Structures are given as structure tokens and as C-alpha cells.
Coordinates of C-alpha atoms and ligand atoms in Angstrom, one line a residue:
M1 CA 0.0 0.0 0.0
E2 CA 1.2 3.5 -0.8
Q3 CA 2.6 5.3 2.2
D4 CA 2.3 9.0 2.9
R5 CA 5.3 10.7 4.4
I6 CA 4.0 12.2 7.6
F7 CA 5.0 12.9 11.2
V8 CA 4.7 10.6 14.1
K9 CA 5.6 12.4 17.2
P10 CA 5.1 16.0 18.4
V11 CA 8.4 17.8 19.0
F12 CA 6.6 20.8 20.6
T13 CA 3.2 20.1 22.1
Q14 CA 0.2 22.4 22.1
E15 CA 0.9 23.1 25.8
E16 CA 4.6 23.9 25.3
I17 CA 3.7 26.2 22.4
K18 CA 1.0 28.0 24.4
R19 CA 3.4 28.6 27.3
R20 CA 6.2 29.8 25.1
V21 CA 3.9 32.1 23.1
T22 CA 2.6 33.7 26.3
E23 CA 6.2 34.3 27.4
L24 CA 7.1 35.9 24.0
G25 CA 4.0 38.0 24.2
A26 CA 4.9 39.3 27.6
Q27 CA 8.5 40.0 26.5
I28 CA 7.4 41.9 23.4
S29 CA 4.8 43.8 25.4
S30 CA 7.5 45.0 27.7
D31 CA 10.0 45.8 25.0
Y32 CA 7.6 47.8 22.9
R33 CA 5.7 49.7 25.6
E34 CA 6.6 53.2 24.4
K35 CA 6.7 52.3 20.7
N36 CA 4.4 52.0 17.7
L37 CA 4.4 48.2 17.2
F38 CA 3.5 47.0 13.8
L39 CA 3.4 43.2 13.3
I40 CA 4.0 41.8 9.8
G41 CA 3.0 38.2 9.5
I42 CA 4.6 36.0 6.8
L43 CA 2.1 33.8 5.0
K44 CA 1.3 31.2 4.8
G45 CA 3.4 29.5 7.5
A46 CA 3.1 32.1 10.3
Y47 CA -0.7 32.3 10.5
P48 CA -1.4 30.3 13.7
F49 CA 1.7 31.7 15.5
F50 CA 0.7 35.2 14.4
A51 CA -2.8 34.9 15.6
D52 CA -1.8 33.5 19.0
L53 CA 1.2 35.8 19.5
S54 CA -0.6 39.0 18.6
R55 CA -3.3 38.1 21.2
A56 CA -0.6 37.5 23.8
I57 CA 0.7 41.1 23.3
S58 CA -1.0 43.6 25.6
L59 CA -0.4 46.7 23.5
P60 CA -2.3 48.5 20.8
L61 CA -0.6 47.4 17.6
Q62 CA -1.2 47.3 13.8
V63 CA -0.9 44.2 11.6
D64 CA -0.2 43.5 8.0
F65 CA 0.8 40.4 6.0
L66 CA 3.2 39.5 3.3
M67 CA 3.0 36.3 1.2
V68 CA 6.2 34.5 0.6
S69 CA 6.8 31.6 -1.7
G70 CA 10.2 29.9 -2.4
H71 CA 12.2 32.6 -0.7
R72 CA 10.5 35.3 -2.7
I73 CA 8.0 38.0 -1.6
V74 CA 4.9 37.6 -3.8
S75 CA 2.6 40.2 -2.3
E76 CA 2.7 43.9 -1.3
M77 CA 2.2 45.7 1.9
T78 CA -1.3 47.4 2.3
Q79 CA -0.1 49.9 4.9
N80 CA 2.7 52.4 5.3
I81 CA 5.3 51.3 7.8
A82 CA 7.5 54.4 7.6
G83 CA 8.4 55.5 11.2
Q84 CA 6.8 52.4 12.7
D85 CA 8.5 49.8 15.0
V86 CA 8.1 46.8 12.7
L87 CA 8.4 43.2 14.0
I88 CA 8.4 40.5 11.3
V89 CA 6.7 37.3 12.5
E90 CA 7.9 34.1 10.8
D91 CA 7.2 30.4 11.1
I92 CA 10.8 29.1 10.7
V93 CA 14.3 30.4 9.9
D94 CA 16.1 27.7 8.0
S95 CA 18.7 28.8 5.4
G96 CA 17.9 32.4 6.4
Q97 CA 17.3 33.4 2.8
T98 CA 13.7 34.4 3.2
S99 CA 14.3 36.4 6.4
A100 CA 17.3 38.2 4.8
A101 CA 15.2 39.1 1.7
L102 CA 12.3 40.3 3.9
K103 CA 14.6 42.5 6.0
K104 CA 16.2 44.0 3.0
E105 CA 12.8 44.7 1.3
L106 CA 11.1 46.1 4.5
Q107 CA 14.1 48.3 5.3
T108 CA 13.5 50.2 2.0
H109 CA 10.1 51.3 3.5
N110 CA 11.9 53.3 6.2
P111 CA 10.6 51.8 9.5
K112 CA 11.9 53.3 12.7
S113 CA 13.0 49.9 13.8
L114 CA 13.0 46.4 12.3
R115 CA 13.2 43.2 14.2
L116 CA 12.5 39.5 13.6
C117 CA 10.5 37.0 15.6
T118 CA 10.3 33.4 14.6
L119 CA 8.5 30.4 16.1
L120 CA 11.3 28.1 15.1
D121 CA 15.0 28.5 14.5
K122 CA 16.7 25.7 12.6
P123 CA 20.3 26.9 12.6
H124 CA 21.9 23.8 11.1
R125 CA 21.5 24.7 7.4
R126 CA 22.0 28.5 7.6
R127 CA 23.4 30.1 4.5
E128 CA 22.6 33.8 5.1
K129 CA 23.6 35.4 8.3
V130 CA 20.4 36.7 9.9
S131 CA 19.9 38.2 13.4
I132 CA 16.8 36.9 15.2
D133 CA 15.4 39.0 18.1
Y134 CA 12.8 36.6 19.4
T135 CA 12.8 32.8 19.0
G136 CA 10.1 30.4 20.2
F137 CA 12.1 27.2 20.0
T138 CA 15.3 25.8 18.4
A139 CA 14.1 23.1 16.0
P140 CA 15.8 19.8 15.5
N141 CA 17.7 19.3 12.2
K142 CA 14.7 17.6 10.7
Y143 CA 11.7 18.5 8.5
V144 CA 8.9 19.6 10.8
V145 CA 5.2 20.2 10.1
G146 CA 2.2 21.6 12.0
Y147 CA 1.2 24.9 13.6
G148 CA 1.5 26.6 10.3
L149 CA 4.3 24.5 8.8
D150 CA 3.5 22.4 5.8
Y151 CA 4.5 19.4 3.8
K152 CA 3.2 19.8 0.2
D153 CA 0.8 22.5 1.7
K154 CA -0.8 20.0 4.1
Y155 CA -0.6 19.6 7.9
R156 CA -0.6 23.4 8.6
N157 CA -3.7 23.0 10.8
L158 CA -2.1 20.6 13.3
P159 CA -2.1 22.3 16.7
Y160 CA 1.4 21.0 17.5
V161 CA 4.8 20.8 15.7
A162 CA 5.9 17.3 14.7
V163 CA 8.7 15.6 12.7
L164 CA 7.8 13.9 9.4
D165 CA 8.0 10.2 9.2
Q166 CA 6.4 7.3 7.4
I167 CA 2.9 6.3 8.3
S168 CA -0.1 4.8 6.5
E169 CA -3.1 6.7 5.2
E170 CA -5.2 5.0 7.9
E171 CA -2.9 6.3 10.6
E172 CA -3.0 9.7 9.1
T173 CA -6.7 10.1 9.6
L174 CA -6.3 9.1 13.2
L175 CA -4.0 12.1 13.8
Y176 CA -6.8 14.4 13.2
A177 CA -9.3 12.5 15.3
P178 CA -10.3 14.2 18.5
Ligands
LIG1 P1 14.6 29.7 4.7 O1 14.4 30.8 3.7 O2 15.4 28.6 4.2 O3 15.1 30.2 6.0 O4 13.2 29.1 5.0 C1 12.0 29.6 4.5 C2 10.9 28.7 4.5 O5 11.2 27.3 4.3 C3 10.1 28.7 5.7 O6 9.3 29.8 5.9 C4 9.3 27.4 5.5 O7 8.1 27.7 4.7 C5 10.2 26.5 4.8 N1 10.8 25.5 5.7 C6 12.1 25.4 6.1 N2 12.3 24.3 7.0 C7 11.1 23.8 7.1 C8 10.6 22.6 7.9 O8 11.3 21.9 8.6 N3 9.2 22.4 7.7 C9 8.4 23.1 7.0 N4 8.8 24.2 6.2 C10 10.1 24.5 6.3
LIG2 MG1 6.5 26.3 3.3

């Protein structure tokens, strides 16, 4: 029978993610108290992290989104970020190419400050040097899915982060069972 490549075991559970997101939200709230926080979520991968993190920040803030595909920015900002304290919210920094391109592009819009927050940092395969200001977790050197991260555009809606492995189609359906 054909096997789907899919995860078996959560590496970061729902509870761990929730706790860490709360901590990051508190840290960001404190760091940006006197500033004009503007969160930019990177789609598609950052959508669950963005929604949870933004609600864990107890400050008035603005949001916008950029769509990225294959290290390239494929959408445009809808708001002006000049003079704003911009915080990029990403799912994962792997080679660093996407983050480097994002920082370069956003810098041309003259924000007052520009920082980077990522749910996961996978430092093992870094090709571009990129400074990360807020990290949720350091990921293992493996392909991970869930909580926004995809494999062939699936598994983004899993509420936890897990490592891909081999399981059957039957087992796959059980992963979504309540
Ligand atoms: P980078 O440009 O190599 O740093 O990574 C950019 C994108 O690669 C991320 O935003 C993800 O969409 C994808 N990516 C890298 N590693 C993983 C992984 O382990 N699981 C799922 N997506 C990944
Ligand atoms: Mg992806």
C-alpha cells in the first residue's frame, strides 16, 4: 500500500507552544511599551503563530501580512510602515534566505526599527547570516510540520509541531481524530 510521508511524534506540544507564546508576548509587550508596534505576518506559515502571538501582546498594535513563496515575496504591503516599529513574524528560519530578503525589502520602507520574531530557529543549514530577536524554539535538524508549517501544503492546521516520518493513510486520519 502506498505510504504517505508524515510525522509521528510531536516535538513541541500544544501546551509547550502555548506557554512559550505567552512568554514571548509578555517580553514583546514590555520591549515595545513606548513604541508603535507594527506586526508583519509572513504567510502562509506564520498564520497560527501570528494569531496567537498577537493576542498575547497587551499593547495597541497594527498588523499587515506578506505572502512569501520559495524565498520570494509575492505580495505587497497594504499599509505604510515608515516610522513604525516593525516586527516580522515568521514560522521558521532555516537557510535564512527568506528572512534576509524580507529584512532587505522592508528596510526600504523606512521603518523606525525592524526586528525579527520566529516560532522556530533551525540553525543547522544557515546560508545567510540573519539576526533573530525573538525565538520560540530551536528546532531539530529535521523536517517539521504543523502549527502553520506544511509538507506539500498540508498539515498546517495541526495544533502542534511534529517531525515527518512514514505512516499509513489510515494512521494519518487518526492524527486528526479528537
Ligand atoms: P529559509 O528561507 O530557508 O530560512 O526558510 C524559508 C521557508 O522554508 C520557511 O518559511 C518554511 O516555509 C520552509 N521550511 C524550512 N524548513 C522547514 C521545515 O522543517 N518544515 C516546513 N517548512 C520549512
Ligand atoms: Mg513552506
